[in-house]
Coordinates of C-alpha atoms and ligand atoms in Angstrom, one line a residue:
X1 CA -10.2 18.5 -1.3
X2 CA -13.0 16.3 -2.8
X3 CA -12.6 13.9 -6.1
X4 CA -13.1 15.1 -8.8
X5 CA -15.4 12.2 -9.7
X6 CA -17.7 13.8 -6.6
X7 CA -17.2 17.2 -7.5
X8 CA -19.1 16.5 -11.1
X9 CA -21.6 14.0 -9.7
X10 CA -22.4 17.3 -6.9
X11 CA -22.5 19.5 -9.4
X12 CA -24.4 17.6 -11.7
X13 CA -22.0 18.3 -14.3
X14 CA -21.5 16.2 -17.7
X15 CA -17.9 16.0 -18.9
X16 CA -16.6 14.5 -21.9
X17 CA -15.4 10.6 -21.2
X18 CA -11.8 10.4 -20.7
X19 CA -12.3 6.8 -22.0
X20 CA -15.0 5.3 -24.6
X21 CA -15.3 1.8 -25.3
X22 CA -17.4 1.5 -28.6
X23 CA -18.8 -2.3 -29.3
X24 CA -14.9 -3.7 -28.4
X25 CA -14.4 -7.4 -28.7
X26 CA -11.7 -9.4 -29.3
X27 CA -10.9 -12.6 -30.5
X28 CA -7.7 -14.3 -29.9
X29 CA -6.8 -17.8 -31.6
X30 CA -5.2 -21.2 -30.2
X31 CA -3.8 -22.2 -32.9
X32 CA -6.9 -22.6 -34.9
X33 CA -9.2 -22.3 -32.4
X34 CA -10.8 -18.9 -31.9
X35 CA -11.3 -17.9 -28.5
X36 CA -13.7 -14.8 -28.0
X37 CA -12.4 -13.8 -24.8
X38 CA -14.3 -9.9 -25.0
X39 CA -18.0 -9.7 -25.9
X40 CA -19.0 -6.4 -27.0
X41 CA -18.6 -3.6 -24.5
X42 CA -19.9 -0.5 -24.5
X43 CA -18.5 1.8 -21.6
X44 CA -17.3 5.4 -20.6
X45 CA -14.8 6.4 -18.1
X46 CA -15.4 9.3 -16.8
X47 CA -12.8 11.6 -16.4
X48 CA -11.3 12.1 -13.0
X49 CA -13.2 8.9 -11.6
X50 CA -11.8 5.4 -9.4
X51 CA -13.3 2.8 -11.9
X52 CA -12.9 -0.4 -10.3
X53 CA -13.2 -3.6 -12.5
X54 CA -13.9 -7.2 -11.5
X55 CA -14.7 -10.6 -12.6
X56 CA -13.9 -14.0 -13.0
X57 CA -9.9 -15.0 -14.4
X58 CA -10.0 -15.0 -18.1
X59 CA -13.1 -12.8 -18.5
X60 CA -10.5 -10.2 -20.6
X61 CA -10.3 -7.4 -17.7
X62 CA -6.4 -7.5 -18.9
X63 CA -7.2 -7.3 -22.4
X64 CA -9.1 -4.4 -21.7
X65 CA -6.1 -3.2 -20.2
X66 CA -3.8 -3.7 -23.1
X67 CA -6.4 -2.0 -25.9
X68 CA -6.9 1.2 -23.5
X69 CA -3.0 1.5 -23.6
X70 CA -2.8 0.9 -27.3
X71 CA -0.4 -2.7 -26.5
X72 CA -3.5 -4.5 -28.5
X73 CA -5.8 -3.9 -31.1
X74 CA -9.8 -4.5 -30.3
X75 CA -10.8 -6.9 -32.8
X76 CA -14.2 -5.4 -33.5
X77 CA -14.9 -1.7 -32.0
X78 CA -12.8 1.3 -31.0
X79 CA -11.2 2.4 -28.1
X80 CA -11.1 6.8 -27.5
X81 CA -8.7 8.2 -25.4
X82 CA -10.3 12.3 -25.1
X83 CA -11.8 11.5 -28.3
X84 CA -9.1 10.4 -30.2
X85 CA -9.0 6.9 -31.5
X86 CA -6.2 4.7 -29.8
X87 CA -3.3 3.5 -32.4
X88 CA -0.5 2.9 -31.2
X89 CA 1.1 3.0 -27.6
X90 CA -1.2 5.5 -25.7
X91 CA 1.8 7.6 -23.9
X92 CA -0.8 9.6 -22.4
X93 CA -1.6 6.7 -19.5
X94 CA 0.7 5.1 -17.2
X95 CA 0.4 1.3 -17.3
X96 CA 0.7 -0.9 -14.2
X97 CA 0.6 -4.3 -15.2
X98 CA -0.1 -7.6 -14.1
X99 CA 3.1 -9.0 -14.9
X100 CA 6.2 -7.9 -13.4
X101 CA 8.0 -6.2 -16.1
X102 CA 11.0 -4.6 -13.4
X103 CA 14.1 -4.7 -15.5
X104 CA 16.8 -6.9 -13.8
X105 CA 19.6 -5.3 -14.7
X106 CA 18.3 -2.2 -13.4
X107 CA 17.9 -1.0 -9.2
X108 CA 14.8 0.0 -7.8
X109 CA 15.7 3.7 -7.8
X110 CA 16.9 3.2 -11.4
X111 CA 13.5 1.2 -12.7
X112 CA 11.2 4.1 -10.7
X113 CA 13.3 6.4 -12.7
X114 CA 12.7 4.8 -15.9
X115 CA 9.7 6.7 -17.3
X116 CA 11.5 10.0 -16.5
X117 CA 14.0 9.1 -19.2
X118 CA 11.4 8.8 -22.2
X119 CA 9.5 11.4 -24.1
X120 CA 8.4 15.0 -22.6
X121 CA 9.9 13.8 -19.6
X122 CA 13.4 13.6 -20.4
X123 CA 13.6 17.5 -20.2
X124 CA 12.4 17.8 -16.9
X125 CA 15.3 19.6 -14.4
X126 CA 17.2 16.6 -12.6
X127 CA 17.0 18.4 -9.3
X128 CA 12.8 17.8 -10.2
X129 CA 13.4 14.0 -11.6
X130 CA 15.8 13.2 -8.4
X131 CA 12.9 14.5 -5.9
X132 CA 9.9 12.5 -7.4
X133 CA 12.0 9.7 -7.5
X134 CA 12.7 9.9 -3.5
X135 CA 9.4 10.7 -2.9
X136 CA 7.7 7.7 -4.8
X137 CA 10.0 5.5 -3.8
X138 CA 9.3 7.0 0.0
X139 CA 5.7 6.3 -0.4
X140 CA 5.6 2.9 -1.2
X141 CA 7.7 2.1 1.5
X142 CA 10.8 1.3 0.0
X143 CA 13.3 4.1 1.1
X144 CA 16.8 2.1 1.7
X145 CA 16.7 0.1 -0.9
X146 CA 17.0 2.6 -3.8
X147 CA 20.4 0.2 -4.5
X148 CA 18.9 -2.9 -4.3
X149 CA 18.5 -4.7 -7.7
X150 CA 14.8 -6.7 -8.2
X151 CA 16.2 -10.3 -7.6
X152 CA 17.1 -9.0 -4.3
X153 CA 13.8 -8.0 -3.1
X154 CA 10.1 -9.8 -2.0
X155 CA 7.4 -10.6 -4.7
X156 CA 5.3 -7.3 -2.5
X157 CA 8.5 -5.1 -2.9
X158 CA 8.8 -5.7 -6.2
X159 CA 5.2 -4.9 -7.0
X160 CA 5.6 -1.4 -4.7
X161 CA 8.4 -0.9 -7.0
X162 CA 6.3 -1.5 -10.0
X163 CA 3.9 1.0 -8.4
X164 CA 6.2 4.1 -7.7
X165 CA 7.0 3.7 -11.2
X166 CA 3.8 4.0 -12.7
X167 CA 2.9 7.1 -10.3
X168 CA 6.6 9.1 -11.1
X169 CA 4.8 9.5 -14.9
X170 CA 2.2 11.8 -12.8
X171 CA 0.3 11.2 -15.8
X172 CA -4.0 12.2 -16.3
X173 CA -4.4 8.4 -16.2
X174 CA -3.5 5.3 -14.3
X175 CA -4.0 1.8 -15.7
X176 CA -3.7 -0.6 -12.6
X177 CA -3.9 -4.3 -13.7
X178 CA -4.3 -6.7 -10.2
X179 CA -1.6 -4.4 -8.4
X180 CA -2.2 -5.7 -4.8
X181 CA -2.8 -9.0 -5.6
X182 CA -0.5 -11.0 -4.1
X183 CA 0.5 -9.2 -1.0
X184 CA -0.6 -10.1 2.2
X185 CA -3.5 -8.5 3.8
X186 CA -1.7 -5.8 6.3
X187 CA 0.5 -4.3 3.5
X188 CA -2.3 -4.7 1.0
X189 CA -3.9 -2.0 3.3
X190 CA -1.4 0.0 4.3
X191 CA -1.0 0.4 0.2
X192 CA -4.6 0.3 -0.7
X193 CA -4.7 3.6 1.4
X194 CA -1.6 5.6 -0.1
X195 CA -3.1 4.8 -3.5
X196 CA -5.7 6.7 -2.0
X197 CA -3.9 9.9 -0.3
X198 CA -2.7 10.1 -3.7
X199 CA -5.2 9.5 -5.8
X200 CA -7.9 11.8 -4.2
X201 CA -7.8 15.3 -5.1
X202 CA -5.3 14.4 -7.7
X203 CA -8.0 14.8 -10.6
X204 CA -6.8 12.1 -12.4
X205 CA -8.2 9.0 -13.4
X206 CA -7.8 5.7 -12.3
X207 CA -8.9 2.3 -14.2
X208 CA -8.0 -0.3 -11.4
X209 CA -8.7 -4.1 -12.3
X210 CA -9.1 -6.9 -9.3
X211 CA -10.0 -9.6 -8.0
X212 CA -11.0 -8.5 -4.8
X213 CA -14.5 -6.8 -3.9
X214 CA -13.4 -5.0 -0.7
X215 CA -11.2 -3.6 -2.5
X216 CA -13.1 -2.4 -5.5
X217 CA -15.8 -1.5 -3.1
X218 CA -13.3 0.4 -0.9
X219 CA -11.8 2.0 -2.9
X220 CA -13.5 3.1 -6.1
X221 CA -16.3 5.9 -7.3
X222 CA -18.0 3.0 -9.6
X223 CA -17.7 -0.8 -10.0
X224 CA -18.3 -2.9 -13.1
X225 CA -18.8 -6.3 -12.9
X226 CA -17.8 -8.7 -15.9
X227 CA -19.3 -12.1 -16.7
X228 CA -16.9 -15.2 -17.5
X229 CA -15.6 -15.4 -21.1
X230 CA -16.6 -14.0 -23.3
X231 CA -16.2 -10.8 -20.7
X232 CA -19.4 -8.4 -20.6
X233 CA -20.7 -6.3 -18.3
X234 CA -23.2 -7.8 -16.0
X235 CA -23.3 -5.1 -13.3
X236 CA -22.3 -1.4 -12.6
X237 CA -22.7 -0.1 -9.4
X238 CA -21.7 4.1 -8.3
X239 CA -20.2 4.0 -4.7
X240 CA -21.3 6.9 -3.1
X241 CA -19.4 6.3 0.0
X242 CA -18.0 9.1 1.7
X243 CA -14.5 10.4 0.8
X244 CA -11.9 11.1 2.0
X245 CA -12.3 7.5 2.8
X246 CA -10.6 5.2 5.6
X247 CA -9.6 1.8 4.0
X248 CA -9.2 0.2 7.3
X249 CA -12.9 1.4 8.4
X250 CA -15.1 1.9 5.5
X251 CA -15.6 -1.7 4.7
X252 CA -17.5 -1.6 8.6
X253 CA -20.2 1.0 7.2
X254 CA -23.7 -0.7 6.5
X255 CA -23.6 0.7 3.0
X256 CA -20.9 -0.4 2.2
X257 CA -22.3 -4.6 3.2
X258 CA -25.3 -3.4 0.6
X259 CA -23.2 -2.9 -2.4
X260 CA -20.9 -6.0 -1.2
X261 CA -24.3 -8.0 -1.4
X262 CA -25.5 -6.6 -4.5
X263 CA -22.1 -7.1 -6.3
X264 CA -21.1 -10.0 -5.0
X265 CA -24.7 -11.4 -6.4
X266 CA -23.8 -10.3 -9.9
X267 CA -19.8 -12.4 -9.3
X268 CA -21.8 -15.2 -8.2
X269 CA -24.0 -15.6 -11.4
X270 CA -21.0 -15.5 -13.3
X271 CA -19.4 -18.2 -11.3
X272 CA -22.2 -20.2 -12.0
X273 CA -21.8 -20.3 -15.4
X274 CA -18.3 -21.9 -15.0
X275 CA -15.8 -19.9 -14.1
X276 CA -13.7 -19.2 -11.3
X277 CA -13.1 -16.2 -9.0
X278 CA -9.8 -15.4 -7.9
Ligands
ADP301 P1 -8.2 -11.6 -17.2 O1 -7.2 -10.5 -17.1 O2 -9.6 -11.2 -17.0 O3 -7.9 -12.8 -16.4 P2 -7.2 -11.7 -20.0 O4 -7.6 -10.4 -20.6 O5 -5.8 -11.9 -19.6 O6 -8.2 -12.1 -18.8 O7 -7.6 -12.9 -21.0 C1 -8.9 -13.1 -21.5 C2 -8.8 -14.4 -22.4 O8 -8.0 -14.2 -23.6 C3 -8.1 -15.6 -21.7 O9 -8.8 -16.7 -22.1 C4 -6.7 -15.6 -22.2 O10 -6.2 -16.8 -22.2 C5 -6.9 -15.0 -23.6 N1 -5.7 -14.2 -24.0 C6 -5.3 -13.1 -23.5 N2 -4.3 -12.6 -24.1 C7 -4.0 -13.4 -25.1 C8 -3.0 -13.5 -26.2 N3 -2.1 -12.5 -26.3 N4 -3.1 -14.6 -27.0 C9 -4.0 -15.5 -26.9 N5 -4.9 -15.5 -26.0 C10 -4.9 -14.5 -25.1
MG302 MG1 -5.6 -10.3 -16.0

């Protein structure tokens, strides 16, 4: 089955933003020193769509993050989540972030479990919570070590850990904040394309910040670019590559070198002016 992101672009059909960004900035202070680390950014995520975001480190793609599940307040703006105003934790998204945030005193099958134990989800059947457990926990590879606690596993376990719990949630909409990051490059596929399986066909949408261009390129319906502090939006690009899409192969089609160029042009400005890419 298609994306839903490709069914509406086929169809030519206009859907309400699952996300609005309304003039959002944000201003954080040093002590006294203000730091404006958002500009003002206007932007709409559309529901159902792979919204891939890059830009330079400090350019407030985390921030963004944060304000779109209600952890922060936008200084100027508003943030609407299917047209309600954001106040307060936004329970309706599933929030992968950058830091690891695993409870230690708490095993892998017990932390994937976690978001099963709070609000509507506490009423699901067992038998239902036990099974999605497994079966997250299969995905990311991490069968066998439902027992282990998080000190005993790898920086990239931990993280696939982090990711089976923000997909047990099942919820309309995944925040992921640098998720593969720092794994190294053959796992970083092998997840890049389970996301994938999972994510197309699913309906639901997926906000997915990095650093990395393949990636967004790879994987996502439409990449924004951001400029260095104070973070705006230099560039937005639709990706109509194929789907389903082949992580290991797509990156080989000739498209896909012309948005890399295009993009990459956009990164490079922003570099120019200072910052770095990483
Ligand atoms: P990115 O995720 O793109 O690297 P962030 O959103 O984490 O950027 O941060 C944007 C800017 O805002 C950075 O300069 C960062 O230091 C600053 N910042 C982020 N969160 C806070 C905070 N809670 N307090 C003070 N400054 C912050
Ligand atoms: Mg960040």
């Amino acid at each position: 089955m298609a994306a839903h992101g490709i069914r509406q672009r086929e169809e030519g059909v206009m859907m309400l933003p699952i996300v609005e960004f309304q003039d959002v900035s944000k201003v954080f202070f040093k002590g006294a020193t203000p730091i404006q680390a958002l500009g003002r950014l206007n932007l709409e995520v559309r529901e159902g769509e792979l919204l891939a975001v890059v830009g330079p480190s400090g350019c407030g793609k985390s921030t963004l993050l944060n304000m779109t599940a209600g952890l922060m307040e936008p200084g100027t703006g508003a943030i609407r989540y299917k047209g309600q105003v954001v106040a307060g934790a936004n329970t309706e998204v599933a929030y992968l972030t950058q830091k690891d945030n695993l409870l230690p005193w708490r095993t892998v099958e017990q932390n994937v479990r976690l978001p099963l134990e709070m609000g509507d989800h506490r009423f699901l059947p067992e038998k239902e919570k036990g099974a999605r457990v497994a079966r997250y926990i299969g995905m990311v590879g991490l069968a066998g070590f439902e027992h282990h606690y998080p000190k005993e596993l790898s920086g990239g376990m931990r993280k696939r850990a982090q990711l089976a719990r923000s997909l047990v949630y099942e919820p309309d909409t995944l925040l992921m904040d640098e998720p593969f990051g720092a794994l190294d490059a053959q796992l970083k596929l092998m997840l890049q394309a389970e996301l994938l399986k999972t994510w197309e066909g699913s309906g639901k949408t997926l906000i997915l910040v990095t650093h990395d261009l393949t990636e967004a390129i790879s994987l996502a319906d439409r990449v924004i670019v951001m400029s260095g502090r104070p973070g705006k939006i230099t560039a937005i690009a639709d990706i109509n590559l194929p789907r389903p899409r082949d992580v290991f192969q797509i990156r080989f089609q000739p498209q896909f070198g012309t948005y890399f160029e295009e993009l990459w042009a956009a990164l490079r400005t922003n570099m120019a002016e200072g910052e770095e890419i990483h």
